[in-house]
N, CA, C and O of each residue as an XYZ file, in Angstrom:
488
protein
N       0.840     -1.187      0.000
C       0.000      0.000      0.000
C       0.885      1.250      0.000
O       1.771      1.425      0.837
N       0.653      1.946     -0.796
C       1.477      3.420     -1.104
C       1.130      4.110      0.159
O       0.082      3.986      0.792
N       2.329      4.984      0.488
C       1.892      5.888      1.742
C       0.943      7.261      0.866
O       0.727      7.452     -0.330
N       0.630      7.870      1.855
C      -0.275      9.154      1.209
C       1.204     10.063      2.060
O       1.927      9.727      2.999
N       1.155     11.516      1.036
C       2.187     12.043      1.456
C       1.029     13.593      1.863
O       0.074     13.887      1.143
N       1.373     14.286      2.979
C       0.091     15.578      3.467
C      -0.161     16.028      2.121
O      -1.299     16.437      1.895
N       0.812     16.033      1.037
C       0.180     17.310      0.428
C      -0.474     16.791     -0.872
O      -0.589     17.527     -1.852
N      -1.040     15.092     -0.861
C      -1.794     14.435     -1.504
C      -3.372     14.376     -0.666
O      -4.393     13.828     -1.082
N      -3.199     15.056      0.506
C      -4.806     14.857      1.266
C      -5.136     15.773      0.676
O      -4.442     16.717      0.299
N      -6.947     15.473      0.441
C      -7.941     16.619     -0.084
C      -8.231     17.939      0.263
O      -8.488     19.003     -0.300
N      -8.061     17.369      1.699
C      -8.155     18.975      2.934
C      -6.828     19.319      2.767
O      -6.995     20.361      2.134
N      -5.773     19.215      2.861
C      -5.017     19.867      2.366
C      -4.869     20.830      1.507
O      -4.727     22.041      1.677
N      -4.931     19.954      0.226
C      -5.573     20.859     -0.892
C      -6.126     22.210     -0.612
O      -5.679     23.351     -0.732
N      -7.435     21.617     -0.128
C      -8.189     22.991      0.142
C      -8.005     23.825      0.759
O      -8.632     24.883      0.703
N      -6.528     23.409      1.980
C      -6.632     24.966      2.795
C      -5.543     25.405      2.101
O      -5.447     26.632      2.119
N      -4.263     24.550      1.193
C      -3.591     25.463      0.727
C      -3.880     26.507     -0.226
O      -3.256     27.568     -0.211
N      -5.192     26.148     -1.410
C      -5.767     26.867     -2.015
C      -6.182     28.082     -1.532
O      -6.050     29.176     -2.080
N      -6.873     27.739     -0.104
C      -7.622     28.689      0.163
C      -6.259     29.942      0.789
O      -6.312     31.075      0.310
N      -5.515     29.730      1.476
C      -4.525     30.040      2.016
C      -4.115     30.962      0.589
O      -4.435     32.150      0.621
N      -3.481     30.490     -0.540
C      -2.975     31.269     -1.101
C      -4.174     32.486     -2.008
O      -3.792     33.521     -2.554
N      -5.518     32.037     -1.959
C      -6.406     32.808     -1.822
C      -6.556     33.966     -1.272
O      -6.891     34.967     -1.906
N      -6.301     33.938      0.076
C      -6.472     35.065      1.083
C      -5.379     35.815      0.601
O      -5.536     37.013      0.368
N      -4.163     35.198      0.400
C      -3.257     35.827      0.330
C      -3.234     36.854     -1.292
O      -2.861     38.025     -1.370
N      -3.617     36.208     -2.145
C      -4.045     37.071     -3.322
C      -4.749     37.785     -3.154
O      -4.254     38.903     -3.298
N      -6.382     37.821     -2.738
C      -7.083     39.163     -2.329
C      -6.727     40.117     -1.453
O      -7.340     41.162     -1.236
N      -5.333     39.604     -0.754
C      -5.365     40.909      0.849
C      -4.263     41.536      0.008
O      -4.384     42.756      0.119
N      -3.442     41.290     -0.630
C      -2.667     42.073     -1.355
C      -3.299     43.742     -1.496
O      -2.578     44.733     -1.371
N      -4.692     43.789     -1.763
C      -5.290     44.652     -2.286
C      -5.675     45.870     -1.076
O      -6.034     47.039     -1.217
N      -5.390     44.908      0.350
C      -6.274     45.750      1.519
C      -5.233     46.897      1.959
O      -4.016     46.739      2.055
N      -5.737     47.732      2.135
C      -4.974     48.997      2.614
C      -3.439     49.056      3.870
O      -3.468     49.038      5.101
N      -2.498     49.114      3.124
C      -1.451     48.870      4.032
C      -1.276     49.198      5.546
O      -0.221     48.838      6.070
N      -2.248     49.874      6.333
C      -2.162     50.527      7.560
C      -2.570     49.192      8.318
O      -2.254     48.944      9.482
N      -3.549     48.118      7.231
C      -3.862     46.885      8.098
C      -3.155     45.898      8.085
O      -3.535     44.837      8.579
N      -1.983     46.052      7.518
C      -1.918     44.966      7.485
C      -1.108     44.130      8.877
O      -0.867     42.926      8.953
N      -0.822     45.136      9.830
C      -0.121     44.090     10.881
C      -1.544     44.056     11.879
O      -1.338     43.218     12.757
N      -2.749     44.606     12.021
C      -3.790     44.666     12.857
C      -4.737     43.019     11.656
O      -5.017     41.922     12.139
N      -4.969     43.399     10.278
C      -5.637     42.279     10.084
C      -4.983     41.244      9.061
O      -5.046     40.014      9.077
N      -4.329     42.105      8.158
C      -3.677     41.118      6.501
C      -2.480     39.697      7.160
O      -2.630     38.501      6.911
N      -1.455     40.255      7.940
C      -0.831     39.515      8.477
C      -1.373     38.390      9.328
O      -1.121     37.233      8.992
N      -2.302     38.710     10.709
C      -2.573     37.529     11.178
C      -3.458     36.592     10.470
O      -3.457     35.374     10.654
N      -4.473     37.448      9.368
C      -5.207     36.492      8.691
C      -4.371     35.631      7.750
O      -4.845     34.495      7.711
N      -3.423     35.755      7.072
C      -2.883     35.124      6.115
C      -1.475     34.297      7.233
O      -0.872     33.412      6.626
N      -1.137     34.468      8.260
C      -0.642     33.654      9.426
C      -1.358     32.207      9.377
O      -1.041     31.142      8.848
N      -2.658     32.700     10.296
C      -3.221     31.343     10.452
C      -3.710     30.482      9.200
O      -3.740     29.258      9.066
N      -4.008     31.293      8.505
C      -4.468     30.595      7.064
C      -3.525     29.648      6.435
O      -3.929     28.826      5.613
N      -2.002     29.747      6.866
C      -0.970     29.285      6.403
C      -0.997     28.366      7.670
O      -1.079     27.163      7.425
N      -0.949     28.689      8.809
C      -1.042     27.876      9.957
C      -1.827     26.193      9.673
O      -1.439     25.036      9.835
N      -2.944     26.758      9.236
C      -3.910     25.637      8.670
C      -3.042     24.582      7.923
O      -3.387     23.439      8.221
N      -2.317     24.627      7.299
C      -1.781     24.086      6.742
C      -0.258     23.459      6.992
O      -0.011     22.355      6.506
N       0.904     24.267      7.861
C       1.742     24.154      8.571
C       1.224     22.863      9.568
O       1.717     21.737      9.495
N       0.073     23.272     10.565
C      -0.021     22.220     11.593
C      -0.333     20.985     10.856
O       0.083     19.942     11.360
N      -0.874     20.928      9.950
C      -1.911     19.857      9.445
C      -0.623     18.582      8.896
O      -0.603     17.360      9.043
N       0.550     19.732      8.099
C       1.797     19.019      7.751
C       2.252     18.000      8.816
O       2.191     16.771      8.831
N       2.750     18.940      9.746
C       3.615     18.195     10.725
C       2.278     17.207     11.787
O       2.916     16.311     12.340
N       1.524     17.157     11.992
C       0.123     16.468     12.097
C       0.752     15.056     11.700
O       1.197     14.111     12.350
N       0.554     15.396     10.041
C       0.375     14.317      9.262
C       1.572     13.028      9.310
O       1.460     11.803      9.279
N       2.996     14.150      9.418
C       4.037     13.691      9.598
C       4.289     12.842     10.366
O       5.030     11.881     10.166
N       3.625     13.134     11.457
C       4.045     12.938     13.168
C       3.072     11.582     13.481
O       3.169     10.761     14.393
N       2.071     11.674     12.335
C       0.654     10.185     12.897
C       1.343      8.826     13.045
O       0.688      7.784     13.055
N       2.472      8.850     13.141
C       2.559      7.230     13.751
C       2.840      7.625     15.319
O       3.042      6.538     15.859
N       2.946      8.608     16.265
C       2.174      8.672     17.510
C       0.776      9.504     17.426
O       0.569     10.688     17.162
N      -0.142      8.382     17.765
C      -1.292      8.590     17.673
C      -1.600     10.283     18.731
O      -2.176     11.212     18.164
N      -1.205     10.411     19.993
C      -1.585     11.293     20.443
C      -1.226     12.866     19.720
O      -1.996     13.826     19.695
N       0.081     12.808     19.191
C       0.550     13.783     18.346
C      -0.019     13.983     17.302
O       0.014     15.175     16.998
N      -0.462     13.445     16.701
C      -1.601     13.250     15.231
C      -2.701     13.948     15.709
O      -3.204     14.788     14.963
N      -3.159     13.765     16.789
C      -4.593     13.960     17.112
C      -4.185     15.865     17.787
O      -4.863     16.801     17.364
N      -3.520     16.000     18.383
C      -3.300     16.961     18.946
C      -2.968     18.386     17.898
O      -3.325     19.564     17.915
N      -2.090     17.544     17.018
C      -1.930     18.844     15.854
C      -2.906     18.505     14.396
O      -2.666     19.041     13.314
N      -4.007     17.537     14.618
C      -5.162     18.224     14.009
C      -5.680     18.962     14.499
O      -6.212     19.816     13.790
N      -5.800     19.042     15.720
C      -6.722     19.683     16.471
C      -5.896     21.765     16.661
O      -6.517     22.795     16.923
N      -4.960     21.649     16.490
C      -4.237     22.826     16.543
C      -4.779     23.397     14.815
O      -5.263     24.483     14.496
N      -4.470     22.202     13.969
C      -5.089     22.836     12.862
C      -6.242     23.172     12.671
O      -6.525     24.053     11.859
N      -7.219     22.472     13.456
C      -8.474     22.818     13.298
C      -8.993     24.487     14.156
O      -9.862     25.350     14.035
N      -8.289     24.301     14.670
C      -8.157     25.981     15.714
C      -8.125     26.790     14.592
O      -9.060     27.395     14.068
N      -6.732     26.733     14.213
C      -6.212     27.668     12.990
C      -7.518     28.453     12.282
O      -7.828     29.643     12.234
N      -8.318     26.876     11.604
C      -9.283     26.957     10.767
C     -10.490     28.157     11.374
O     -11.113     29.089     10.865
N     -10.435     27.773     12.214
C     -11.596     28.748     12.947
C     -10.892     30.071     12.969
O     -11.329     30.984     12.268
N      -9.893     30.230     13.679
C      -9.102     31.571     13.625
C      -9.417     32.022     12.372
O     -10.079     33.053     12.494
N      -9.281     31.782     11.432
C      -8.954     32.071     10.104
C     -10.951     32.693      9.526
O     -11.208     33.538      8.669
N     -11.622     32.158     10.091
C     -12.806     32.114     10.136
C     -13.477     33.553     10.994
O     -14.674     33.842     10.993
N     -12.673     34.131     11.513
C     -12.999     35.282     12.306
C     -12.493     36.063     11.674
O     -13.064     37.150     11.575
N     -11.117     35.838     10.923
C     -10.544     37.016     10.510
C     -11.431     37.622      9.596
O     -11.797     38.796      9.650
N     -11.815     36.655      8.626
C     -12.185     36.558      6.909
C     -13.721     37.502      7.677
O     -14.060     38.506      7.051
N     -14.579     37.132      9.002
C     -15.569     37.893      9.245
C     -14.970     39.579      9.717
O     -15.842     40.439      9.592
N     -14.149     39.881     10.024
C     -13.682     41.016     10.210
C     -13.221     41.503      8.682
O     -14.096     41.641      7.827
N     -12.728     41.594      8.569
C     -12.077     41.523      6.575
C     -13.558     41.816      5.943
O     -13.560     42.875      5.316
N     -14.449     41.338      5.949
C     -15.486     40.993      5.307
C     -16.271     42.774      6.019
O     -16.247     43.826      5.380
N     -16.701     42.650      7.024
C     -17.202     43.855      7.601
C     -16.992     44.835      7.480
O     -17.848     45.694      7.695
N     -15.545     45.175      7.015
C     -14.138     46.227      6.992
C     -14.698     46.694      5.705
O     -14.532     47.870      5.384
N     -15.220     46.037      5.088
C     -15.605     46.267      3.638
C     -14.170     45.943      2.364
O     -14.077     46.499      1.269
N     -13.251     44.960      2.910
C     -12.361     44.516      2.186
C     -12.116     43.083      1.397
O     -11.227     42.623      0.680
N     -13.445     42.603      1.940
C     -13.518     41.344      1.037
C     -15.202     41.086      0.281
O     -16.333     41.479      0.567
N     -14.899     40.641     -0.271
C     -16.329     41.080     -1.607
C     -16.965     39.547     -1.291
O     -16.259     38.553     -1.120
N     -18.582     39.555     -1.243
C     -18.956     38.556     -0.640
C     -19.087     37.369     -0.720
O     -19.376     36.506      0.109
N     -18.772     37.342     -2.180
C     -18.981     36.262     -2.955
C     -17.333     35.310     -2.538
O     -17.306     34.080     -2.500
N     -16.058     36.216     -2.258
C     -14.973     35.424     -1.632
C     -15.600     34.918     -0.442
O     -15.973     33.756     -0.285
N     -15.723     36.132      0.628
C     -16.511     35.408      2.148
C     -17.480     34.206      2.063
O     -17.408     33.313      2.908
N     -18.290     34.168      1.167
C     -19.171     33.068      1.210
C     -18.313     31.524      0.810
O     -18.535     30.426      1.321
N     -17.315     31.849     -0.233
C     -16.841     30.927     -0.806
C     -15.519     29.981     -0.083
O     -15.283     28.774     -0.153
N     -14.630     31.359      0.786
C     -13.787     30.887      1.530
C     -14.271     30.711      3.193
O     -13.456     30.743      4.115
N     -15.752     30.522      3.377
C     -16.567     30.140      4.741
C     -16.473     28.642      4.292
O     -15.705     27.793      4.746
N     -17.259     28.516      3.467
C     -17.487     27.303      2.664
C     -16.298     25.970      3.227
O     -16.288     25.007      3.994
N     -15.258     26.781      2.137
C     -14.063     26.261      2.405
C     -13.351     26.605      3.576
O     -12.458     27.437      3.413
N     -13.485     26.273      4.442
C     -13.054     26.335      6.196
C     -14.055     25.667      6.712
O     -13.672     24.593      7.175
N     -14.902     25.809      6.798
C     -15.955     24.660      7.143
C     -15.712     23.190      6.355
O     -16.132     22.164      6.888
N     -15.234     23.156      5.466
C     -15.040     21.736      5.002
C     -14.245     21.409      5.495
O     -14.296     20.301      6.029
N     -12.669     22.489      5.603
C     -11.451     21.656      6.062
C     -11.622     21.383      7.757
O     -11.026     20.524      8.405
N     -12.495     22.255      8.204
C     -13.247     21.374     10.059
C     -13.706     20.636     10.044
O     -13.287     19.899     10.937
N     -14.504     20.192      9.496
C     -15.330     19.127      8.764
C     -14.300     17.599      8.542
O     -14.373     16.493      9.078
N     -13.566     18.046      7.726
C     -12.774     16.713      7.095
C     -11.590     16.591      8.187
O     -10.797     15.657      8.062
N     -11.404     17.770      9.564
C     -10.360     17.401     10.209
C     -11.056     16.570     11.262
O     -10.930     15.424     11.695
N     -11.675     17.384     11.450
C     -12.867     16.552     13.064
C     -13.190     14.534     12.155
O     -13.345     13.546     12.872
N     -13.200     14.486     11.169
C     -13.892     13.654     10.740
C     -12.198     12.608     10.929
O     -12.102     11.410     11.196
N     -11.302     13.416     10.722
C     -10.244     12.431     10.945
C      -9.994     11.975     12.349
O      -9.569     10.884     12.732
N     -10.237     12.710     12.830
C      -9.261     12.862     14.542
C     -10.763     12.003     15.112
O     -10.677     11.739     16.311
N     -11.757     11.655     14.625
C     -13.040     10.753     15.224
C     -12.473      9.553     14.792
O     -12.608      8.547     15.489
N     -11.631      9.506     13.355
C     -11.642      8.145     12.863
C     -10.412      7.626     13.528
O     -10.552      6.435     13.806
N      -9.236      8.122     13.884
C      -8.126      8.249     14.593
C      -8.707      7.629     16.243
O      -8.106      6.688     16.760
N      -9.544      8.081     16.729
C      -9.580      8.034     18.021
C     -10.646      6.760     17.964
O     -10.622      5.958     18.897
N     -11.353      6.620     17.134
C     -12.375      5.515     17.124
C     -11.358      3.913     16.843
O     -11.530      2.771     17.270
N     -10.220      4.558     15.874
C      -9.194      2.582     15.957
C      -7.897      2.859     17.549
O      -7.110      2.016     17.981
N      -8.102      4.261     18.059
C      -7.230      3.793     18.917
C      -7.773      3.122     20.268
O      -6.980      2.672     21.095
């Protein structure tokens, strides 16, 4: 059986997409924000993906696997407040907010769904 390598998982995928997403639209947001919102949002957004790596890396100890999904899944939410601040600010257009909610809710979704399946064979 072939190993899966992180950056062949689906959720992966999606938060790096989304990640370099944020990072293409904030380009645009007014430079005075960017250490109050552009930076930490595009932090954790990358975070999402950082923890999820070493997560993935680390799953032959089960508790470490489980612990830095769960850091990634934080991220995800973090990232989920920002995009609602961003969004309010009047710097993200709604049709991104709706689309990159979407996508953060899936990658919680598909992390919680691991760390159940993880904890259900241990």
């Amino acid at each position: 059986m072939k190993e899966v390598a992180y950056w062949e998982l689906h959720v992966y995928a999606i938060a790096f997409q989304s990640a370099m997403h944020i990072y293409n639209i904030s380009k645009q947001w007014p430079q005075e924000e960017n250490d109050s919102l552009t930076a930490p949002l595009r932090q954790a957004s990358r975070q999402v993906c950082t923890r999820m790596a070493a997560a993935w890396n680390g799953r032959h100890d089960t508790t470490r696997f489980i612990a830095g999904l769960h850091e990634s899944a934080s991220y995800a939410a973090t990232v989920r407040v920002w995009l609602n601040f961003a969004a309010e600010c009047g710097y993200l257009a709604e049709n991104d907010r709706e689309q990159l909610q979407v996508n953060y809710d899936d990658i919680d979704r598909m992390l919680t769904k691991m760390i159940l399946d993880v904890e259900m064979k241990a």
